[in-house]
XYZ file of C-alpha atoms in Angstrom:
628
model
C -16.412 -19.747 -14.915
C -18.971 -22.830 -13.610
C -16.829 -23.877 -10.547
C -16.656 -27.915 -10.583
C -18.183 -28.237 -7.160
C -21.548 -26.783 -8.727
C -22.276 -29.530 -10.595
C -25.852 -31.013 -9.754
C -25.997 -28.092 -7.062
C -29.803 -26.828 -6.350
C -29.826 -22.845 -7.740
C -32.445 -20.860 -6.161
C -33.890 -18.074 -7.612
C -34.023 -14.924 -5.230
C -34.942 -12.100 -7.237
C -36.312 -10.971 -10.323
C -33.420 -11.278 -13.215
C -31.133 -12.814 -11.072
C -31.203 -16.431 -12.052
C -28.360 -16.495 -15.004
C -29.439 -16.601 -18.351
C -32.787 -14.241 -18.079
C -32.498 -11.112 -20.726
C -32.334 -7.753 -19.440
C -35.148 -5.273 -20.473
C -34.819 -4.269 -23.930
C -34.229 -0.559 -24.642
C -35.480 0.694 -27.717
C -33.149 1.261 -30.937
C -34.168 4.670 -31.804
C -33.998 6.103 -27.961
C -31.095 6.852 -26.407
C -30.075 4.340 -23.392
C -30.817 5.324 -19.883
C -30.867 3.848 -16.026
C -34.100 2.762 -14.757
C -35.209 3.250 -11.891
C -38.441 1.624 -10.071
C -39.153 1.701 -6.440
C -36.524 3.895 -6.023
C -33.594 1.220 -7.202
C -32.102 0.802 -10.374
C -33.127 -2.072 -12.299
C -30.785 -4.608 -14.619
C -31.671 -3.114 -18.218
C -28.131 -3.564 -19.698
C -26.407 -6.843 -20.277
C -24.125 -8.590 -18.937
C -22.654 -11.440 -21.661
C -22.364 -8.049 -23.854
C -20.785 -5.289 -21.418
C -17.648 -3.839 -22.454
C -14.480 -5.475 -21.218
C -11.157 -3.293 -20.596
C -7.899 -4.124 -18.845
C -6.227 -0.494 -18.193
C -2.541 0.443 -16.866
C -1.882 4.413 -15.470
C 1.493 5.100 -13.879
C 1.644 5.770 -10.347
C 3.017 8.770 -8.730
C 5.545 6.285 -6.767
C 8.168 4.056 -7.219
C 7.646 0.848 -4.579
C 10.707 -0.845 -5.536
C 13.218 1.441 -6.520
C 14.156 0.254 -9.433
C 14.462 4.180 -10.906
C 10.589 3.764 -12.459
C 7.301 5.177 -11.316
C 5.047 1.993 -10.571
C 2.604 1.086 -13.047
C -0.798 0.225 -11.499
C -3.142 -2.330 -13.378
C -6.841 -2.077 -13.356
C -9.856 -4.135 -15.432
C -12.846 -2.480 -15.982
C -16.398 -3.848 -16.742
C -19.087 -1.612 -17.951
C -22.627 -1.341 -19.971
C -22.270 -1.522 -23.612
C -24.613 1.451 -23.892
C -21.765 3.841 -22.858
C -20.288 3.430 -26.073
C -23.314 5.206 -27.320
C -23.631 8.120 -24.871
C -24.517 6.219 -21.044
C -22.205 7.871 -18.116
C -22.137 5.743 -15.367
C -21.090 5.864 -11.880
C -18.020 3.123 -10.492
C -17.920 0.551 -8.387
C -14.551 -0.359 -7.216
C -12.631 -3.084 -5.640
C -9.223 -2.409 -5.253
C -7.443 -5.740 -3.880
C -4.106 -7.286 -3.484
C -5.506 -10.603 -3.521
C -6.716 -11.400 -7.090
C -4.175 -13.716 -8.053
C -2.996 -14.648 -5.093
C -5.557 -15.690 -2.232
C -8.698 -14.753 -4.113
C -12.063 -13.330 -3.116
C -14.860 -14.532 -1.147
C -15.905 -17.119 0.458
C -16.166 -19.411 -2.869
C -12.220 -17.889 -3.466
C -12.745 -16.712 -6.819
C -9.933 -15.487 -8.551
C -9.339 -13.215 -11.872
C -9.552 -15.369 -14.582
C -8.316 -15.104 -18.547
C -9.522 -18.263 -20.154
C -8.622 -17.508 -23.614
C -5.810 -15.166 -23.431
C -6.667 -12.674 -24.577
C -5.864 -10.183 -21.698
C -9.082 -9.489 -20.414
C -10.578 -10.761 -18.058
C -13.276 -13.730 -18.486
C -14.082 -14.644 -14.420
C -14.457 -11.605 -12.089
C -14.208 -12.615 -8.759
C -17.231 -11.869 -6.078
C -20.928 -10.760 -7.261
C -20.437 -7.037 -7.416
C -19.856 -6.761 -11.551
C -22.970 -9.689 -12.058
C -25.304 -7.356 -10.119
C -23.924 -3.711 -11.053
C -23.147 -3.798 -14.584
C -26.521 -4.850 -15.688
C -27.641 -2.045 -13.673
C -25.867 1.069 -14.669
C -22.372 0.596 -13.073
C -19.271 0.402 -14.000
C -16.929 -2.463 -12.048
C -13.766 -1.919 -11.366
C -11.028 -4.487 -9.772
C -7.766 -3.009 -8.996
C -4.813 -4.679 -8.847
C -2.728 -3.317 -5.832
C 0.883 -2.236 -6.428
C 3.210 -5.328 -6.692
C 0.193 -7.246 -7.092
C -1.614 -9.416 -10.107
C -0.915 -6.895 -13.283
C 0.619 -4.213 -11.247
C 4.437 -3.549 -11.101
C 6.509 -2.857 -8.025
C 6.391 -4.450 -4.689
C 3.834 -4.440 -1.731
C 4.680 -2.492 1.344
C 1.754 -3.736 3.609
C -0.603 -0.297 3.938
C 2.341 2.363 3.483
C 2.042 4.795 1.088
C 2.287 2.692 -2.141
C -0.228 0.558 -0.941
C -2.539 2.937 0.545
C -2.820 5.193 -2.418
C -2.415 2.564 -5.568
C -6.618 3.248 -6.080
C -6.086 7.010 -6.101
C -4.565 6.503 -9.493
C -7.689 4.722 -10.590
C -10.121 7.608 -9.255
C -7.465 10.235 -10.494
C -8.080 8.835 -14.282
C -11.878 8.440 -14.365
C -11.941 12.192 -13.432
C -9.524 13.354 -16.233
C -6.401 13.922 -13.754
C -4.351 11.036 -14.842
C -3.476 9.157 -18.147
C -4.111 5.272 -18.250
C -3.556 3.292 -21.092
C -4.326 -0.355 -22.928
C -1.909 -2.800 -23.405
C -1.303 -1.541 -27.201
C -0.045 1.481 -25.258
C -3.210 3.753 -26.352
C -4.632 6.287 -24.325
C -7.891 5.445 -23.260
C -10.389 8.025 -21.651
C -12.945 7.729 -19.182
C -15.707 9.840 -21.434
C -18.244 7.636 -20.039
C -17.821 8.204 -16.304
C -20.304 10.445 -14.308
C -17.585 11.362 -12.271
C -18.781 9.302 -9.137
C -16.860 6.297 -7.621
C -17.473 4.348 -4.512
C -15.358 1.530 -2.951
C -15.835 -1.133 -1.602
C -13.761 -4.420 -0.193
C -13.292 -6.556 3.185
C -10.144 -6.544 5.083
C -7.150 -5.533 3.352
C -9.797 -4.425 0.025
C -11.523 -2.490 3.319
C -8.046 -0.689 4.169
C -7.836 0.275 0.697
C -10.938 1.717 0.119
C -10.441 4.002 4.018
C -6.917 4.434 2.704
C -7.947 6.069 -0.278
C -10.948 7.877 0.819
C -8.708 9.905 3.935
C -6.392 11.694 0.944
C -9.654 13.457 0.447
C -9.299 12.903 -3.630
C -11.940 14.052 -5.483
C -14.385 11.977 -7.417
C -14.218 9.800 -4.158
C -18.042 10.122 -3.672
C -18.840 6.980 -0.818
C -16.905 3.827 0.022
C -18.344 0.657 1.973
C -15.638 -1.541 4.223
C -16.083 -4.317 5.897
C -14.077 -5.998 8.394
C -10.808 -3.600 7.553
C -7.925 -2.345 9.577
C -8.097 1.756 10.224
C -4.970 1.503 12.483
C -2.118 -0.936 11.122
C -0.476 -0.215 14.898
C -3.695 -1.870 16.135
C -3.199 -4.782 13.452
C -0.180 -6.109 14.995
C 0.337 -4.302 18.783
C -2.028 -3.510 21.036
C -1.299 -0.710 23.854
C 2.614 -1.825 23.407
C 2.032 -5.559 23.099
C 3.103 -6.700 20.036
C 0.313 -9.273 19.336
C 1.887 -10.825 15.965
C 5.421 -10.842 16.040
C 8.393 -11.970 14.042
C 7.731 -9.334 11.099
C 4.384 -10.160 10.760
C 4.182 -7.003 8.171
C 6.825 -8.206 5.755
C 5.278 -11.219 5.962
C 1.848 -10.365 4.768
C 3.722 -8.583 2.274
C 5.546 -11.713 0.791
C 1.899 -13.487 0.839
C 0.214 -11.240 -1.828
C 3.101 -10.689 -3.881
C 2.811 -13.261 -6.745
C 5.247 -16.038 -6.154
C 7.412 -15.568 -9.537
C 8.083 -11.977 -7.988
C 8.664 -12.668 -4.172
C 12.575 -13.130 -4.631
C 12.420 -9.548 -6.715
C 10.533 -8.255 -3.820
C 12.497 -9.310 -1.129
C 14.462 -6.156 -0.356
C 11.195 -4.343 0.063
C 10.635 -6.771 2.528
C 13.474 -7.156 4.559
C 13.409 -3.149 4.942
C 9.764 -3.368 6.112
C 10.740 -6.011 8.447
C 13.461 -4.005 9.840
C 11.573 -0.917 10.464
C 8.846 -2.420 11.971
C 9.813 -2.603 15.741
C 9.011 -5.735 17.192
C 11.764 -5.773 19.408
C 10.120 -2.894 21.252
C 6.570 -2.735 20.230
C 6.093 0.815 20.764
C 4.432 3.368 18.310
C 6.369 5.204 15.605
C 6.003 6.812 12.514
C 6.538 3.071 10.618
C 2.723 2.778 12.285
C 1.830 6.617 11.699
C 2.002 6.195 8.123
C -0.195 3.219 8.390
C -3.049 4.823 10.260
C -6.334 6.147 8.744
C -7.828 7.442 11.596
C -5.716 10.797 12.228
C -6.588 11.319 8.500
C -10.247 11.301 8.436
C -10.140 15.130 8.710
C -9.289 14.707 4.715
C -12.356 12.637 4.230
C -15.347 13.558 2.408
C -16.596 10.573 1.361
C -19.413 8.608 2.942
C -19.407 5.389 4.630
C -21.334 2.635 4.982
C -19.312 0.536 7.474
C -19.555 -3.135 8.669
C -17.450 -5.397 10.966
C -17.926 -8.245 13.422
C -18.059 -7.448 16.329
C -16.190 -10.707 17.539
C -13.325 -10.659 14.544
C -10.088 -11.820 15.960
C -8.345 -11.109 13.227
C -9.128 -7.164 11.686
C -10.494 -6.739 16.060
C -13.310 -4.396 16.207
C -11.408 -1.470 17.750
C -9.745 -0.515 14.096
C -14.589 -0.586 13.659
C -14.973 2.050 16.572
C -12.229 4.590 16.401
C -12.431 5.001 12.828
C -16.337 4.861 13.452
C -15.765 7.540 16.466
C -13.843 9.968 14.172
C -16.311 9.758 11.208
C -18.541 11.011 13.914
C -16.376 13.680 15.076
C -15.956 14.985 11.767
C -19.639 14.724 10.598
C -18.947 12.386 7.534
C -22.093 10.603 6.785
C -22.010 7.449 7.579
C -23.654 4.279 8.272
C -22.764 1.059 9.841
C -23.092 -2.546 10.430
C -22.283 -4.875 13.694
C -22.745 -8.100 13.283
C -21.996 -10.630 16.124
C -19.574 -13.063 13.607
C -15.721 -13.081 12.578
C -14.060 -12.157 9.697
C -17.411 -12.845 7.728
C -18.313 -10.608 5.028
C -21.878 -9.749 5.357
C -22.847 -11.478 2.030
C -22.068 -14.366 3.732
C -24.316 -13.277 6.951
C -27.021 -11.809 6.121
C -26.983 -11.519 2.187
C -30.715 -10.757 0.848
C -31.137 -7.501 3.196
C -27.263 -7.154 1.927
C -27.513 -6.731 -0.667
C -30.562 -4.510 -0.749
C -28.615 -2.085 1.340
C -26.064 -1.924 -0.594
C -27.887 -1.585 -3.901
C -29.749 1.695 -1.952
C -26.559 2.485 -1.205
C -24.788 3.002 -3.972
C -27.898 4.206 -6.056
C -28.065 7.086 -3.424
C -24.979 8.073 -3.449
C -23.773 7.421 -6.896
C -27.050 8.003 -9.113
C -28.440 10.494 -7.075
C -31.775 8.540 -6.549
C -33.535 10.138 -3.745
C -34.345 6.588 -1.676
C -34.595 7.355 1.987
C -31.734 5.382 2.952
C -29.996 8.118 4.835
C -33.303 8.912 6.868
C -33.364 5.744 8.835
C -31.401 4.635 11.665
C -27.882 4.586 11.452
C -27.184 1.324 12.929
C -28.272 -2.009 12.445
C -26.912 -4.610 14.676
C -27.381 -8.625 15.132
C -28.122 -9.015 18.961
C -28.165 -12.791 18.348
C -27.909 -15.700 15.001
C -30.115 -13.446 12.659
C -31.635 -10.975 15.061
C -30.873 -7.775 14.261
C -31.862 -4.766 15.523
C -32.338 -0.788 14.564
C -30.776 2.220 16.626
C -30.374 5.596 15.921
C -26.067 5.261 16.398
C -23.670 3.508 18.074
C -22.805 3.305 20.712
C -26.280 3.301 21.504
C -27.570 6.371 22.267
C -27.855 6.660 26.495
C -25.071 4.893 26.997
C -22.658 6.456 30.233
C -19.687 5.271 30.829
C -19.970 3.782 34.436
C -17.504 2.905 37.072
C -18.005 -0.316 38.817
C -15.167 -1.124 41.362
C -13.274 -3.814 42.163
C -13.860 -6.140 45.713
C -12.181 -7.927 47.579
C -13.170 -11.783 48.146
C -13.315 -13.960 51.527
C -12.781 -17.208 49.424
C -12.556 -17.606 45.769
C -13.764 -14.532 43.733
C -13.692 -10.558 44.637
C -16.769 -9.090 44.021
C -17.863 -5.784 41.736
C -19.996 -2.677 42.738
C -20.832 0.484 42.122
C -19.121 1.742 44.717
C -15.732 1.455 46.109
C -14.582 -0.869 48.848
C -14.489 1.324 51.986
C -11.218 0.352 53.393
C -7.731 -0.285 51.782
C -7.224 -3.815 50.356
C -4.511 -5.222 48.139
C -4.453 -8.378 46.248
C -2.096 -9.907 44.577
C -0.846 -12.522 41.505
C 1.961 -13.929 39.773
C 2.909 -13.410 36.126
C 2.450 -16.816 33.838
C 4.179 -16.916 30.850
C 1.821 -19.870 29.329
C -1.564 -19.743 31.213
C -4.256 -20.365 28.914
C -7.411 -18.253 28.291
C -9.801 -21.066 29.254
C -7.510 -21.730 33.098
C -7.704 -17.593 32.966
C -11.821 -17.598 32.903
C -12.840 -20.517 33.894
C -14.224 -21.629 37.879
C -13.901 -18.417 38.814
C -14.780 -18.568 42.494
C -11.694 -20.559 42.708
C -8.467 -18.809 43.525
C -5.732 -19.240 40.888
C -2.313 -18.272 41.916
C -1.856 -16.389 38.319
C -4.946 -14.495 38.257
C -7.513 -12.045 39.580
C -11.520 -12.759 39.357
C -14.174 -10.703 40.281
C -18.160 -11.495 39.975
C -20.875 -9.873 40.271
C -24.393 -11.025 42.242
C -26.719 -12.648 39.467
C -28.389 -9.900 37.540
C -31.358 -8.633 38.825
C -32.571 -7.123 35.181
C -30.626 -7.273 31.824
C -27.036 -4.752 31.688
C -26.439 -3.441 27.910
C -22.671 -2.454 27.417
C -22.511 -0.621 24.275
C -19.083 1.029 23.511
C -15.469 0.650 24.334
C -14.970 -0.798 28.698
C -11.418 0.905 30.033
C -9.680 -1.074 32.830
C -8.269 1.200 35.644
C -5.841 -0.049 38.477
C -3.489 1.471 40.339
C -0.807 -1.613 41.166
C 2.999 -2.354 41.911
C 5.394 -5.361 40.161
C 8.852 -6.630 41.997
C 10.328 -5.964 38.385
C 11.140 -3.187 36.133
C 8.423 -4.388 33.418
C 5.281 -6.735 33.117
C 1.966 -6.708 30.938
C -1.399 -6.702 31.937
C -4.411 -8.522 30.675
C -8.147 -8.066 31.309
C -10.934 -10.027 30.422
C -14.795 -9.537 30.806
C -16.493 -12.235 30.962
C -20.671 -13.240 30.854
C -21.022 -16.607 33.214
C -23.946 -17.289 32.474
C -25.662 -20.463 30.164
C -26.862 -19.236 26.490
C -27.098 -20.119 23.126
C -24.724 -17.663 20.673
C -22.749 -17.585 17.484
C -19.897 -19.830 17.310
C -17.653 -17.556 15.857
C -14.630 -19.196 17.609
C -15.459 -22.587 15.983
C -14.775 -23.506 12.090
C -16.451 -20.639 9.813
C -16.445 -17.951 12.328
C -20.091 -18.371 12.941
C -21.003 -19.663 9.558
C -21.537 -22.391 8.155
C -21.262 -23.024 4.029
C -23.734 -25.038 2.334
C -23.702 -26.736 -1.106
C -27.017 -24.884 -2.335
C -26.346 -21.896 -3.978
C -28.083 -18.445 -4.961
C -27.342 -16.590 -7.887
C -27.496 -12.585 -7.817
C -27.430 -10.836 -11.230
C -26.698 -11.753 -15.122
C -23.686 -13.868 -16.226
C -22.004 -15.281 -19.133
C -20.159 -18.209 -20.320
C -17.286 -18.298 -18.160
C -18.786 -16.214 -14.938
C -21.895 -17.311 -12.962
C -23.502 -15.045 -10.496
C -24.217 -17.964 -8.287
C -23.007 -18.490 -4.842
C -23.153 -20.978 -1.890
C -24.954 -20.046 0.575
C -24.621 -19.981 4.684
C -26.558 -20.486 7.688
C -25.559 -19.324 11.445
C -23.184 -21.470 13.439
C -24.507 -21.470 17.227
C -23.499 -23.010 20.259
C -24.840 -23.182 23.998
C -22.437 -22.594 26.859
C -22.294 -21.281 30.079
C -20.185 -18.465 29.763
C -19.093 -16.384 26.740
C -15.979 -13.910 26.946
C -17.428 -10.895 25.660
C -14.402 -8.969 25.437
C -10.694 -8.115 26.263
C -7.437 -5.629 26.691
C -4.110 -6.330 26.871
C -1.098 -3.392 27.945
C 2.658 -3.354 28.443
C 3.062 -1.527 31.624
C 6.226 0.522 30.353
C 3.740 2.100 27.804
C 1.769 3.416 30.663
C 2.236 6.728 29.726
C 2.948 6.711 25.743
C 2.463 4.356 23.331
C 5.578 6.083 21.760
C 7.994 5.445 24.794
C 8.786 2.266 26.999
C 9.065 3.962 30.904
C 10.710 1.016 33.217
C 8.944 0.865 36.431
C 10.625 1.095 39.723
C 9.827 -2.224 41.313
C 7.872 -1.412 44.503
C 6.409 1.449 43.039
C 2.529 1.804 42.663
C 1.470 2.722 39.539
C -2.088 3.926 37.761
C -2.397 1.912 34.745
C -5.305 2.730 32.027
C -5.880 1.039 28.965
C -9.204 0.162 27.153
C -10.762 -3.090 25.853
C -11.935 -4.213 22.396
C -15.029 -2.089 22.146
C -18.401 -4.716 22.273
C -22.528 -3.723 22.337
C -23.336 -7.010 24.777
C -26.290 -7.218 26.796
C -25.690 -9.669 29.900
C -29.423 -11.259 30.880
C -30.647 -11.136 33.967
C -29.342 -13.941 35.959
C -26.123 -14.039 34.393
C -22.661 -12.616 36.624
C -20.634 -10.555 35.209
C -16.942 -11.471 35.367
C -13.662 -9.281 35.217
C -10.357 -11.146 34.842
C -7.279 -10.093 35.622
C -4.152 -11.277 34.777
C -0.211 -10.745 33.206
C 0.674 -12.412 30.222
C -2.076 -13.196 27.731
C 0.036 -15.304 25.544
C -3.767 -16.318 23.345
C -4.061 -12.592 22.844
C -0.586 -11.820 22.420
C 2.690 -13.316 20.771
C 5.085 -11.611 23.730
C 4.948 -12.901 27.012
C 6.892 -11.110 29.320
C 9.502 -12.534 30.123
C 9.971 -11.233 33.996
C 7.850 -13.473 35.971
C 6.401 -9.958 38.055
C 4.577 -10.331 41.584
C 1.993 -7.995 41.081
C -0.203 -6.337 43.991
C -3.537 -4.413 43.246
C -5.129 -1.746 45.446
C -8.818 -2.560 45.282
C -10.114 0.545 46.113
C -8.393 2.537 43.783
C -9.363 0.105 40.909
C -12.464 -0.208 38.283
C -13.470 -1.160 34.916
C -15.321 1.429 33.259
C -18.419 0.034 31.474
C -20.114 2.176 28.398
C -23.742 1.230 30.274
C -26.734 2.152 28.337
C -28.439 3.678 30.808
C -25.303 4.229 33.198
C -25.669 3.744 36.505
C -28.684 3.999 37.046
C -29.434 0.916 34.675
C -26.392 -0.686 36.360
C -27.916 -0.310 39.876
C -31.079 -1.591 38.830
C -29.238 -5.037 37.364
C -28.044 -5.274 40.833
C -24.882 -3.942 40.956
């Protein structure tokens, strides 16, 4: 469906056969239908306006609501006419709980049946426009308790995480879905390949999924999705959204004529979740995807902002680290936005990955794609860069130790102050990020700051920092707060304005074949920058009770000195020459967290014995040579 807001809108053409309206290649009556392929990619010889429509329901091997039935999960399905007359194709699959809800995309397109028929006349996002027409079949997936679905949402648990697995378990003959006359319909056209794909929650479905290790499960693509649901809402025993945050996510995808029907499933999420405490438990074990990626064996193509404040980028690197302790193949993606899908950030080469992508991995098309470098990454607005991984390879993690300070700011070097030195700082239930970082030479009551000399040659951090202290609080609990900070003037992506470092236009692009009631056409986006003089680059946040276990709040004995270890958000930043590097200490983070503590501590730091841990390219050597 035309969106009103087109109207009069400029449509550029990008492509060949992507402006809506142009006929695909014709393929001859008396041969039998096949995929093209030239240049290596498959090219749009099937329609669109004439593709076979399905809406599909398979019961579930669950029962989300416990009403004494086994969920049904709802699926529509898009594919070439030509597999009515012998075509297998691979699928394509978005499996979403947003579709009638919240909607996809940055234009928010939602499904859409204009004439009632029960199928579906708008598909939301490009992915069936661009596909279809090219050998692929689309699938959108309702989650359970979502759109078509039955049963109730239970934010990543089981129900959630493995409502797709039906899906994949019917296109390879291990599961029975029927139409809406109650027929069994078969997947006789599938090739018996299926990839995923989705951002955010759509990304947590498709990792969810692919960890069970099902087969038919041959590559998935997420962007901007949460691996750990523990790292979603806590962080290192800090409960960072609060007040049932799960159930409440819950209660926003479930369609509003069901939320009251729903509402037990929610209050027991919301009582299991342990905010009061915010420590790990098997609530958040069930939620993670990372201890499962043993199971995997599909492939990944992976992409996340590196400055998303919502899905952070640690649920990107250890998910990232353990596809790379476990060999999957894999690919990935940094860009330096938000929650931005990349369609929205850099969409030509996008989409030109992508379409590699999946004709690699699900046609079997012997491209090259998996012979060039693993990572590409966007050092600044629409510079982007090749390496062979991340973090980049020659990166050491380096020690560089906190100093002690005459007036104002402590100082950081390589080496450790040579005599014993405490400092000290006061907990602060409501200091703000922007008193915490900024005039650092001045001393703050409620904080710790450290700089380093201006940088005698550029520093490239590429990886996941750790803080390190060893300190003592007057009370039997407080948090602790780091920040790492680049003071020095640049121009960089807004991503903490409007848009998240983008900003959408009102000319559009169109990518692929349409029909009467669904356009291919999209607005399109240019960078957001901004020029400051300092940037915080990244940040980690603790409860000092979890010191030793996420799973176990320790009091401390007040007087007691403590070591205390706990990473930051994992960045790849390079600080320019010039530029001081700053490391910010502090309590309470209430910006990065929705618990304060409460106790007000008097903390004291022993200098010598503390550090942040950089992941230097180059290690120290490199570091020493910026001038630290």
């Amino acid at each position: 469906m035309r969106r009103p807001w087109r109207r009069g809108l400029a449509v550029l053409s990008v492509t060949a056969l992507a402006v809506l309206g142009v006929s695909p290649q014709a393929v001859a009556a008396d041969e039998p239908p096949t995929i093209v392929v030239t240049d290596g990619v498959t090219q749009p010889v099937f329609g669109y306006a004439d593709a076979i429509r399905e809406r599909l329901f398979v019961e579930s091997t669950f029962d989300s609501d416990k009403d004494g039935l086994r969920d049904i999960i709802a699926f529509d399905v898009m594919r070439p006419k030509a597999t009515e007359d012998g075509l297998k194709v691979p699928v394509v699959m978005d499996a979403s709980p947003y579709y009638t809800t919240l909607c996809r995309g940055n234009d928010s397109e939602c499904k859409i049946d204009v004439d009632g028929d029960g199928l579906l006349d708008q598909w939301p996002l490009w992915y069936d426009n661009y596909f279809v027409p090219r050998g692929y079949a689309v699938i959108l997936l309702d989650m359970v308790g979502t759109g078509n679905s039955t049963g109730c949402p239970t934010t990543n648990a089981k129900e959630d995480n493995i409502s797709a697995k039906q899906a994949i378990n019917w296109l390879n003959g291990r599961a029975t879905a029927r139409n809406a006359a109650g027929e069994i319909v078969k997947a006789d056209w599938h090739n018996g390949k299926s990839g995923m794909i989705g951002k955010s929650y759509d990304g947590s479905l498709a990792m969810s999924t692919a960890v069970t290790g099902v087969k038919g499960l041959t590559t998935i693509v997420p962007i901007g999705g949460p691996t750990e649901y523990y790292d979603y809402v806590r962080s290192n025993g800090v409960v960072t959204r609060g007040n049932s945050y799960v159930s409440y996510l819950a209660n926003v995808v479930t369609n509003p004529d069901r939320r009251e029907y729903c509402k037990p499933v929610r209050d027991a999420i919301g009582a299991a979740d342990g905010d009061e405490h915010g420590d790990y438990t098997s609530f958040w074990n069930e939620r993670s995807y990372v201890k499962k990626v043993p199971n995997q064996t599909a492939s990944v193509l992976l992409y996340h902002g590196i400055n998303d404040d919502n899905v952070r980028a640690d649920h990107m690197s250890k998910y990232w680290y353990a596809l790379a302790e476990n060999d999957v193949p894999r690919k990935l993606w940094i860009s330096q936005e938000g929650h931005v899908d990349p369609f929205d950030s850099r969409r030509e080469v996008w989409v030109n990955t992508l379409h590699r992508w999946f004709d690699f991995w699900l046609q079997g098309i012997a491209n090259g794609i998996m012979d060039e470098p693993r990572l590409d990454i966007e050092r600044a607005a629409d510079v982007w860069e090749t390496h062979a991984d991340w973090p980049i390879p020659g990166m050491a993690q380096t020690e560089i130790f906190l100093q002690p300070g005459t007036t104002g700011a402590g100082g950081l070097k390589l080496v450790p102050t040579a005599k014993p030195v405490t400092a000290g700082f006061q907990d602060h239930r409501t200091q703000s990020q922007n008193t915490m970082i900024n005039n650092p030479d001045v001393v703050q009551p409620n904080r710790l700051a450290f700089l380093s000399e201006p940088l005698t040659a550029p520093l490239h951090v590429s990886g996941t920092p750790t803080m390190q202290i060893r300190a003592a609080a007057d009370q039997a609990d407080t948090n602790f707060g780091v920040i790492l900070v680049d003071y020095g003037t640049d121009e960089r992506v807004a991503h903490r304005a409007s848009g998240e470092g983008i900003i959408t236009l009102d000319t559009v692009d169109c990518w692929g074949l349409g029909s009467q009631h669904d356009d291919p056409c999209y607005r399109q986006t240019v960078k957001r920058v901004a020029t400051a003089d300092q940037e915080l680059v990244t940040k980690g946040i603790m409860d000092a009770q979890n010191r030793i276990s996420l799973r176990q709040s320790v009091p401390l004995v007040p007087g007691e000195s403590y070591n205390f270890t706990w990473p930051l958000l994992p960045e790849d930043y390079v600080f320019k020459a010039g530029h001081r590097i700053g490391v910010i200490l502090v309590a309470s983070y209430p910006q990065y967290s929705s618990q304060a503590d409460t106790t007000l501590a008097n903390i004291t730091v022993n200098l010598k014995s503390s550090k942040i841990i950089l992941p230097v390219v180059g290690g120290t050597a490199a570091a020493h040579a910026a001038g630290l």
